[in-house]
Short mmCIF file of C-alpha atoms in Angstrom, two decimals:
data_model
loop_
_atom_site.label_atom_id
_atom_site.label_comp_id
_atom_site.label_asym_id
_atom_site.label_seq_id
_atom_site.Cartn_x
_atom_site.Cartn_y
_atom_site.Cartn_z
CA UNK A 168 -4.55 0.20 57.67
CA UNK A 169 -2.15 3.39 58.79
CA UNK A 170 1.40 3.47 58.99
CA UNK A 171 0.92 6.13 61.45
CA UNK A 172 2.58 8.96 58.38
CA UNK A 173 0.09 11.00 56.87
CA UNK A 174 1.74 11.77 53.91
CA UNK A 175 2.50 7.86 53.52
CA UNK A 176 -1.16 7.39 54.42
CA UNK A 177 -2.84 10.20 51.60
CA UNK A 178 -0.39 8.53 48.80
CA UNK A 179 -2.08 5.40 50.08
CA UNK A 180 -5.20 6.62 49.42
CA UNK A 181 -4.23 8.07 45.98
CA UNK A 182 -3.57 4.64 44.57
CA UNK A 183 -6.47 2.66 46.45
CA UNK A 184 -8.72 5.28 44.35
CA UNK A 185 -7.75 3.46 41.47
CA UNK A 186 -9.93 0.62 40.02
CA UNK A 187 -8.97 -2.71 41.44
CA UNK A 188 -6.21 -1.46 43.92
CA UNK A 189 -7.12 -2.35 47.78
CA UNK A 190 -5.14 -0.81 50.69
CA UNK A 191 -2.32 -3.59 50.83
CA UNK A 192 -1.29 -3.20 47.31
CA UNK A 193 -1.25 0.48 47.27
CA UNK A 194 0.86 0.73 50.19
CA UNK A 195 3.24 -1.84 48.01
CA UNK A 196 3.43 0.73 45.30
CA UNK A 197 3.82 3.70 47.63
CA UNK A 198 7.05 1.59 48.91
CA UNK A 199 7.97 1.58 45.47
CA UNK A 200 8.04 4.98 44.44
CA UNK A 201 10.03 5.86 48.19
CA UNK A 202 12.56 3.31 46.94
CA UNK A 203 13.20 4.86 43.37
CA UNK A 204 14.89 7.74 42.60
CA UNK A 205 13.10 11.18 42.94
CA UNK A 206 12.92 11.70 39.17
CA UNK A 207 11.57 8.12 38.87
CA UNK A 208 8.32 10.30 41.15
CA UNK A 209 8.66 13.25 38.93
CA UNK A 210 8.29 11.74 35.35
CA UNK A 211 5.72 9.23 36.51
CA UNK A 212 4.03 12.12 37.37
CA UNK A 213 4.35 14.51 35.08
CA UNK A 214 3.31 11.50 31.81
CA UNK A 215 -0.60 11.68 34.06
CA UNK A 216 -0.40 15.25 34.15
CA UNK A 217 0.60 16.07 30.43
CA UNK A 218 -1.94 13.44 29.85
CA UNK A 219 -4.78 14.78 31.71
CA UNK A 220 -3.87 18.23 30.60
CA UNK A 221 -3.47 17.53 26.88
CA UNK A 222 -5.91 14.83 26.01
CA UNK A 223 -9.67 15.78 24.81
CA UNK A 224 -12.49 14.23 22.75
CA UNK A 225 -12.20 14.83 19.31
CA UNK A 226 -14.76 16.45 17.43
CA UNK A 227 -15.69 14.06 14.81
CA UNK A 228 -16.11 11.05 16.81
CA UNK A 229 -15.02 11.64 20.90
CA UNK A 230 -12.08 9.41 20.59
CA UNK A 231 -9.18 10.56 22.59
CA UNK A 232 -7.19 12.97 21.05
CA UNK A 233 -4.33 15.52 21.40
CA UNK A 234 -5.42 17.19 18.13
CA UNK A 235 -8.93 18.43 17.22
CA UNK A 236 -9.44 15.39 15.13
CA UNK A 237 -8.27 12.27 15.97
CA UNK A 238 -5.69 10.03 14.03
CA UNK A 239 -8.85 7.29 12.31
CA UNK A 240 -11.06 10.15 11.56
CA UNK A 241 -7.97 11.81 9.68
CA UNK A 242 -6.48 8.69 8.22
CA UNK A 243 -7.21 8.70 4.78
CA UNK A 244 -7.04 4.83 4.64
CA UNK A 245 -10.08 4.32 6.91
CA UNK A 246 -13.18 4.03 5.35
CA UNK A 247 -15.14 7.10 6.39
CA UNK A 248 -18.26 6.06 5.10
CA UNK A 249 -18.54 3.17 7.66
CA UNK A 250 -19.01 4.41 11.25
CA UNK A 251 -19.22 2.25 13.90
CA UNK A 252 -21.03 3.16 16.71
CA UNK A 253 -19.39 2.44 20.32
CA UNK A 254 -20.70 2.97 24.12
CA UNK A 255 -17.35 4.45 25.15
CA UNK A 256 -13.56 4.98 24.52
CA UNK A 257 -13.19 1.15 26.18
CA UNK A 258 -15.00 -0.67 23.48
CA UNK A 259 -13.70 1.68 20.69
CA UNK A 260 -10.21 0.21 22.04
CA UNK A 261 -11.04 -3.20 22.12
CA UNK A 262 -12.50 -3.19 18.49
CA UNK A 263 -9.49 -1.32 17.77
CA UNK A 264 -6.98 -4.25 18.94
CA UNK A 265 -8.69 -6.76 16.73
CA UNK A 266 -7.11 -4.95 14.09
CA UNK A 267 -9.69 -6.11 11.52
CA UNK A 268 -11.69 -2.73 11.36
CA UNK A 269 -10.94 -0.24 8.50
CA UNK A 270 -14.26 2.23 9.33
CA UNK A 271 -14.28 5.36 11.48
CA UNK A 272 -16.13 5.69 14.81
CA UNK A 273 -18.76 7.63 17.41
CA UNK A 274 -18.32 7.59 20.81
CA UNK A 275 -21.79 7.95 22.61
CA UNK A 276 -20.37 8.46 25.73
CA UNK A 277 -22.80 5.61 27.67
CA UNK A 278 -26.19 4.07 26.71
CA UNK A 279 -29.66 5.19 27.27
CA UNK A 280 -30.56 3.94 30.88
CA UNK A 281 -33.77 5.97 32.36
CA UNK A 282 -33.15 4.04 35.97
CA UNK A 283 -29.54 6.16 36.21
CA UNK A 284 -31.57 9.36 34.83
CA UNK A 285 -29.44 9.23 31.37
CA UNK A 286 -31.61 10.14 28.29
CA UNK A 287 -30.95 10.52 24.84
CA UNK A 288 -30.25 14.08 24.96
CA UNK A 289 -26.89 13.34 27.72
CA UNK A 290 -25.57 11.02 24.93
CA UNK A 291 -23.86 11.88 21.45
CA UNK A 292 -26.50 11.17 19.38
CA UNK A 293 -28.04 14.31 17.62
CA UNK A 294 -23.91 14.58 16.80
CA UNK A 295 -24.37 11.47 15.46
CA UNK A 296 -27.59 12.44 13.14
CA UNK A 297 -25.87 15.63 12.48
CA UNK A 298 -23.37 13.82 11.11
CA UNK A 299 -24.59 11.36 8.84
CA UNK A 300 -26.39 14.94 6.94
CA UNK A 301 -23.19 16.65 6.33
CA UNK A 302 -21.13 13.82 5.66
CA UNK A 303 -20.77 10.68 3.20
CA UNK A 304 -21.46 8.30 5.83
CA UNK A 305 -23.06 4.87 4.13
CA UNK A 306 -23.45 2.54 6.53
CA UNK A 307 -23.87 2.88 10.75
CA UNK A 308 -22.92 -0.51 12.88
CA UNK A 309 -23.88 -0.21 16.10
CA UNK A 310 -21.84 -2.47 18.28
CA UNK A 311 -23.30 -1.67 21.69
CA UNK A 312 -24.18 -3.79 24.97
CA UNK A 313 -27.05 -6.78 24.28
CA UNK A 314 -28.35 -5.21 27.28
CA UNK A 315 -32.20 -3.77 27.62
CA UNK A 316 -30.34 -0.50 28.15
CA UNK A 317 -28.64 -1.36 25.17
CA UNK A 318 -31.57 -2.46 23.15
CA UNK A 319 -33.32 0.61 23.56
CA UNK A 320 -30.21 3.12 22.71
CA UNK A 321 -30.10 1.12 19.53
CA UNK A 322 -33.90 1.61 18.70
CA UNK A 323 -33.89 5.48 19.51
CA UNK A 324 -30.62 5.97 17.21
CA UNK A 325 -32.57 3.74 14.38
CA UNK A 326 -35.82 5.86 14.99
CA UNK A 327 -33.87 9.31 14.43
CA UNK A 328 -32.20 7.70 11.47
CA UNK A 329 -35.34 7.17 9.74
CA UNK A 330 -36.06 8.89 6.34
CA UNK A 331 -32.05 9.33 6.07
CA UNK A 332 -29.54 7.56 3.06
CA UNK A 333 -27.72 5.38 5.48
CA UNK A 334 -27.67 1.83 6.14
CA UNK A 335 -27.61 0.79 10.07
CA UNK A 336 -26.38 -2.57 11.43
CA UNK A 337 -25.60 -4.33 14.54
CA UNK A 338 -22.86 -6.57 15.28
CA UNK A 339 -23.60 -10.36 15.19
CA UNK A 340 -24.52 -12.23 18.72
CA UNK A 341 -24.03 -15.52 19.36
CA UNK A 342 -21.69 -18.56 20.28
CA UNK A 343 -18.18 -17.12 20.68
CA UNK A 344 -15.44 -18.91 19.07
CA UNK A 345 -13.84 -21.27 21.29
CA UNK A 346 -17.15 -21.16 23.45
CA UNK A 347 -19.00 -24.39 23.91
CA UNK A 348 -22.67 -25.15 23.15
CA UNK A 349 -23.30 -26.55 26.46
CA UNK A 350 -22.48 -23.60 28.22
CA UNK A 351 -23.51 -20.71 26.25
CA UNK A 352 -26.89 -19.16 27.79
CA UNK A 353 -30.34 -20.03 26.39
CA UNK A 354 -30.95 -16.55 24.78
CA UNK A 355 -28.19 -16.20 23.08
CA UNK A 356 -28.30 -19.50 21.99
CA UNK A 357 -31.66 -19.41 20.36
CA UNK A 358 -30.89 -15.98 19.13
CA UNK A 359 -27.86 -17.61 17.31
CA UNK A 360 -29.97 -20.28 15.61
CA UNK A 361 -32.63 -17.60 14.41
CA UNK A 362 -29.79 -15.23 13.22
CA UNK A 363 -27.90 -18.54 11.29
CA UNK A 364 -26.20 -17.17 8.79
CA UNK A 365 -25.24 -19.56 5.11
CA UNK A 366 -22.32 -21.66 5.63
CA UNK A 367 -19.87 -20.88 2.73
CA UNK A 368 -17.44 -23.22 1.78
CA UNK A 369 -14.79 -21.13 -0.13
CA UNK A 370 -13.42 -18.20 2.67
CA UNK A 371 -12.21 -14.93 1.91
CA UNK A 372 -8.36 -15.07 2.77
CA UNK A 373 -8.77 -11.23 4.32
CA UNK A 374 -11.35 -10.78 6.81
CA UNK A 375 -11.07 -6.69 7.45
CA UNK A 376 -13.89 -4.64 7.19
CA UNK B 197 -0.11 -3.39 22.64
CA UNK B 198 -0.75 0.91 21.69
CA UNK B 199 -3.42 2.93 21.75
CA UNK B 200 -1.62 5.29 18.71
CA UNK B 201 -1.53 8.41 21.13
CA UNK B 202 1.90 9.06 22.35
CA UNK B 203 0.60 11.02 25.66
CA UNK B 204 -1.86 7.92 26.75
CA UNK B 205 1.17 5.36 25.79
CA UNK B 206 2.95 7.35 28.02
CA UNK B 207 0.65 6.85 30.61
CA UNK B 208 0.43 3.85 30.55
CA UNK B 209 4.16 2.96 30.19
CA UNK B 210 4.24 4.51 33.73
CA UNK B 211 1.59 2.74 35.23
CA UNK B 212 3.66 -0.88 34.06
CA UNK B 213 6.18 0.71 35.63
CA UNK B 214 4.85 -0.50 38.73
CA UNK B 215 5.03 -3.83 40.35
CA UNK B 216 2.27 -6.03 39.26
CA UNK B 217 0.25 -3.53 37.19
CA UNK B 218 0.16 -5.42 33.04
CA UNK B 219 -0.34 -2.96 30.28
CA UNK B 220 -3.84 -4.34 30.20
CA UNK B 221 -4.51 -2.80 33.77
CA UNK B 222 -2.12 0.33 33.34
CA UNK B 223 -4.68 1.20 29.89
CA UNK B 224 -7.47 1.01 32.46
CA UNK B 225 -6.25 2.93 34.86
CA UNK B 226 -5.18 5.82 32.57
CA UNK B 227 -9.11 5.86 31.07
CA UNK B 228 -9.93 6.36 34.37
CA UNK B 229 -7.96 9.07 35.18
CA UNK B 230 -9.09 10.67 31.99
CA UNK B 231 -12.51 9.70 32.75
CA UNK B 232 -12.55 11.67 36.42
CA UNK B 233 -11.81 15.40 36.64
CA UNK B 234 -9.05 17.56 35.82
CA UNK B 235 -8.35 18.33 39.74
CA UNK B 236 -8.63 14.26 40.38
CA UNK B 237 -5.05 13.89 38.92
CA UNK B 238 -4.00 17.03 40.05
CA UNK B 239 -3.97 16.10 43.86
CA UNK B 240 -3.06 12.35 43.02
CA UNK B 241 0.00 13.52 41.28
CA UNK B 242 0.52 15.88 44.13
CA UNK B 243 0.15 13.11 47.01
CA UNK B 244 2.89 11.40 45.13
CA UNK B 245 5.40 14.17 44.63
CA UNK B 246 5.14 15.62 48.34
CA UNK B 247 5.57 11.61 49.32
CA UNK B 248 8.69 11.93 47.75
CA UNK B 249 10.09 15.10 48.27
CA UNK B 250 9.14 15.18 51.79
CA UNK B 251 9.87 11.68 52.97
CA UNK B 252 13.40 10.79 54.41
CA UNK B 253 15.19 8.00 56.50
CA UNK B 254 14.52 8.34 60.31
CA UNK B 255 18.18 9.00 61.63
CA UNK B 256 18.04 6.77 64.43
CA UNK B 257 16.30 3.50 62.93
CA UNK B 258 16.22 4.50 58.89
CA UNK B 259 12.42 3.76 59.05
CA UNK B 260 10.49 6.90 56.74
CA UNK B 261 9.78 9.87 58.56
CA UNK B 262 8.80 13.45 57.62
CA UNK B 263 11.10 14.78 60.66
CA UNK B 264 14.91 14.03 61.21
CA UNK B 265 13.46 11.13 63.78
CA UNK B 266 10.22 9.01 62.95
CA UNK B 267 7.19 8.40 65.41
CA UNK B 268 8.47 5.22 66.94
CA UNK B 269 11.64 6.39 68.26
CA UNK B 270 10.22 9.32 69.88
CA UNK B 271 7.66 7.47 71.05
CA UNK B 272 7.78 7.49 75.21
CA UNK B 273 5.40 4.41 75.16
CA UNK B 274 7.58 2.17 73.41
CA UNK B 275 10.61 0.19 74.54
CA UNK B 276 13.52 2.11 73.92
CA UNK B 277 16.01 -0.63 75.31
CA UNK B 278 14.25 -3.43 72.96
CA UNK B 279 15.82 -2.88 69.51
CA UNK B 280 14.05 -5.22 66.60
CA UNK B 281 16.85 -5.47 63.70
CA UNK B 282 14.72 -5.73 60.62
CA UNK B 283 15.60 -6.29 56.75
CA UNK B 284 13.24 -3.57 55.06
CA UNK B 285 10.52 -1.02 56.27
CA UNK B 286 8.16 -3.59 54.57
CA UNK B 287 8.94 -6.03 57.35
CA UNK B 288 8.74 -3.30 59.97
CA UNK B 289 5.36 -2.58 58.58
CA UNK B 290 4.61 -6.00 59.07
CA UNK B 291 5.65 -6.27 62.51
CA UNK B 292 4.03 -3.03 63.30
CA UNK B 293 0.79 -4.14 61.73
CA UNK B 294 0.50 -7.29 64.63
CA UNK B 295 0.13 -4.54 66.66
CA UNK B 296 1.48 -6.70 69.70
CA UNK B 297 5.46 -5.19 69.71
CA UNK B 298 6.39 -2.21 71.35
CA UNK B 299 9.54 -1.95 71.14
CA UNK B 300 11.39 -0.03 68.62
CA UNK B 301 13.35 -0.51 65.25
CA UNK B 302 16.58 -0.39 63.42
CA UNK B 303 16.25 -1.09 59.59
CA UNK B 304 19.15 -2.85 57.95
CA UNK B 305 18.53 -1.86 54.51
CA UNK B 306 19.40 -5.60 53.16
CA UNK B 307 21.45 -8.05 54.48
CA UNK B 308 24.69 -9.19 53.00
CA UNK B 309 24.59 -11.27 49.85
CA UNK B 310 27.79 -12.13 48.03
CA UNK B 311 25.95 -12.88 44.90
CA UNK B 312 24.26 -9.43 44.47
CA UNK B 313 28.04 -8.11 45.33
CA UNK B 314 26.13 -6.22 48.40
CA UNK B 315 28.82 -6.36 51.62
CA UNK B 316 28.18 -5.35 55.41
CA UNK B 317 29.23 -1.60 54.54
CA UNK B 318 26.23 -1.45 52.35
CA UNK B 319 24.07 -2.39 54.98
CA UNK B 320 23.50 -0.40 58.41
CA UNK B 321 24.91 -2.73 60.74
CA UNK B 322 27.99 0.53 61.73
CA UNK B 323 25.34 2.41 62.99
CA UNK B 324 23.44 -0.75 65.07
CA UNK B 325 26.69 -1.47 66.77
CA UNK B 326 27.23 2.91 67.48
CA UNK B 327 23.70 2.68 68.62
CA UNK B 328 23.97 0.16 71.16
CA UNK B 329 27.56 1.63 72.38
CA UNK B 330 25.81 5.15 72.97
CA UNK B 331 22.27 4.32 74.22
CA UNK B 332 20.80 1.90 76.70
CA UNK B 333 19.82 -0.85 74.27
CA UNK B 334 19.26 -4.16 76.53
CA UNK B 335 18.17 -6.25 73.55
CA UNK B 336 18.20 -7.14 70.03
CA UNK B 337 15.97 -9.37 68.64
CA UNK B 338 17.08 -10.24 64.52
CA UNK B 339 13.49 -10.57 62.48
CA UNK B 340 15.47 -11.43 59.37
CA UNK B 341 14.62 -13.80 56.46
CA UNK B 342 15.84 -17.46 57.64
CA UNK B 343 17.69 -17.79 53.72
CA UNK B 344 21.63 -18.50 53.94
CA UNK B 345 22.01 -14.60 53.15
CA UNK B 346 19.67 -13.59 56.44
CA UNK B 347 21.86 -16.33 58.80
CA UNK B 348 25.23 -15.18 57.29
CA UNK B 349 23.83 -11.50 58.25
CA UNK B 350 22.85 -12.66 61.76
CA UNK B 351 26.11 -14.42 62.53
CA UNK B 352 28.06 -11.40 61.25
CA UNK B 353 26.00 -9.03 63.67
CA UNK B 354 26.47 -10.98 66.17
CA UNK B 355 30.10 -10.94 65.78
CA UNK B 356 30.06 -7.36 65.87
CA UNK B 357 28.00 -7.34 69.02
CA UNK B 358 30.36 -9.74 70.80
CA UNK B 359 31.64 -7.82 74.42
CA UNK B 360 28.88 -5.91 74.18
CA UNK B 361 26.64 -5.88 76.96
CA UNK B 362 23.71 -6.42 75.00
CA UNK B 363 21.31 -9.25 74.44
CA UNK B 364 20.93 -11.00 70.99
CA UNK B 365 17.32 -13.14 70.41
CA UNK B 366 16.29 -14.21 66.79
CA UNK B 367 12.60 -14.17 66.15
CA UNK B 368 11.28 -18.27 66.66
CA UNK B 369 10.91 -20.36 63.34
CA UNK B 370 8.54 -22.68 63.45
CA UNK B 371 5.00 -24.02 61.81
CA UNK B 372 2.83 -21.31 61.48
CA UNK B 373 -0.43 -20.74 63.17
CA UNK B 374 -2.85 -22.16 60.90
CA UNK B 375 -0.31 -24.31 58.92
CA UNK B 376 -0.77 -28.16 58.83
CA UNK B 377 1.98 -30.13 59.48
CA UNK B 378 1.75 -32.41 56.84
CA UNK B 379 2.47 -29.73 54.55
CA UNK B 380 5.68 -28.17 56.54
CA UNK B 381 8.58 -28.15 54.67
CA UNK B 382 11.02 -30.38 56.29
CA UNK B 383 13.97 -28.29 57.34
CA UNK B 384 10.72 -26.30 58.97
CA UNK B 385 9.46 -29.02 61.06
CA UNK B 386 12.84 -30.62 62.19
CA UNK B 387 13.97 -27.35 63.77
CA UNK B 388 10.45 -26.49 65.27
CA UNK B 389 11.07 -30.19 66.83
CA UNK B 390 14.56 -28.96 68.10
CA UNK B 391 13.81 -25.89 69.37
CA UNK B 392 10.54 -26.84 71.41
CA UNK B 393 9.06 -25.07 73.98
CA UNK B 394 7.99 -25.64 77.19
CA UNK B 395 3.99 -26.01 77.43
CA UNK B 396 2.28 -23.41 79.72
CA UNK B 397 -1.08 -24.38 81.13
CA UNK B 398 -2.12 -21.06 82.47
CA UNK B 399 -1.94 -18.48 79.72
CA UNK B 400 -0.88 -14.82 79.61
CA UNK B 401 -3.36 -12.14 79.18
CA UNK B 402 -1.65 -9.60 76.96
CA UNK B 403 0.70 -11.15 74.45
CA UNK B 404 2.42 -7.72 73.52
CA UNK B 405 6.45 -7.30 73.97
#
């Protein structure tokens, strides 16, 4: 699709780049900013330059951060004992809008995965073992993909944190709430019945961790 | 929903900003853009503001142009006495993506609408009549919205155009190639029933105008 304009057509472009935008809706947002005022252009902008300028991994844990150290590894009402262990910035985020979670975080920055030629050594991990010596860190949950990729990430992390004080985890798999029995798949369901956990019949009113 | 960054709310308060783009998209599309390079944003911000800055109304038809008169005008190919009176340069996109009219263009900018307090001096219907006085326009053909506000438009251009030697067609309402009859609203079908057409047995070859 050309409107026969290249600089119509390149701002096309721009926005099909995006994730999930196809030619037809770009050009409807390229309409959209030609319709607006000029500073409407200019602000949009400059918030995606100031943000790509300005924003970098923090040092603790590779969150996103203006600062050197991001606002949960700073906040003094975060456990920073507990540190949850995340693929990337996407599922820190998502465990982050639960709003449940009181720990701190480390961003591995992808999963072990020797078919895309990504081994242990392009990952965060000797940050993470580095880490857990010069700091007070008790326990490590690692809440990363049920994938074999997955899988094998969280073996090599618990294999380097053998012989150290700290307690590793992995988040619970099984039925989701809401989901129904009939159409969960067979591994997970089986998993779920092996990894039954004791029904209790008096429940904590608060359920943050 | 916030991510507790001011710079990436930012963000993604811009990317909402856009039609059809949630804050649940916008949040993925500014992790992307931190996710690519530095120089990634750089030109995509750049597209955008030369788009804008350099982009202007056509001065003949008010289609967008980089030059005081857009491609279609100057165009020797196209039908310079055929004028198509459209509503937006969305809908002369449209008409332009058929790829079957070659004539050219003049782009109202609206059409009048009471309600929204817009009147025919908002619109450009001065500069269709001066148009037709000073050029060797043969035909206008109205491609505007069949709603009360597009017929109140037509009949007041054609008012204007009255004495004028100059021919006035409306594009042809009717059920749509593809559509089933059964599902045709009925104002639809009752005037494609009034304003039949003659059947042709032997076809035309080329079906552009």
């Amino acid at each position: 699709m050309s409107t026969h304009n290249s600089l119509i057509d390149e701002a096309v472009k721009s926005f099909s780049s995006l994730p999930g935008v196809g030619s037809k809706t770009a050009l409807r947002l390229v309409l959209h900013m030609l319709e607006r005022d000029q500073s409407y252009t200019e602000s949009f902008t400059q918030s995606l330059m100031a943000l790509r300028s300005k924003i970098r991994p923090c040092n603790v844990c590779a969150n996103y951060t203006e600062a050197p150290v991001c606002h949960i590894c700073l906040n003094p009402q975060r456990d920073q004992s507990l540190v949850c262990v995340v693929e990337t910035i996407r599922d820190l985020l998502a465990i982050e809008q639960t709003g449940h979670y009181r720990g701190c975080y480390h961003v591995l920055g992808g999963v072990i995965s020797p078919l895309d030629g990504i081994g242990p050594a392009d990952l965060r991990i000797d940050e993470l073992v580095e880490r857990i010596k010069t700091s007070e860190i008790k326990e490590i949950i690692m809440a990363i993909s049920p994938t074999i990729d997955g899988e094998t990430t969280i073996f090599y992390i618990a294999k380097q944190l053998e012989g150290l004080d700290v307690k590793t985890s992995q988040i619970a798999r099984g039925v989701s709430f809401g989901g129904e029995l009939e159409y969960t798949d067979e591994l997970t369901l089986s998993r779920s019945i092996q990894t039954r956990i004791p029904y209790q019949l008096t429940k904590t009113t608060d359920s943050s961790i």
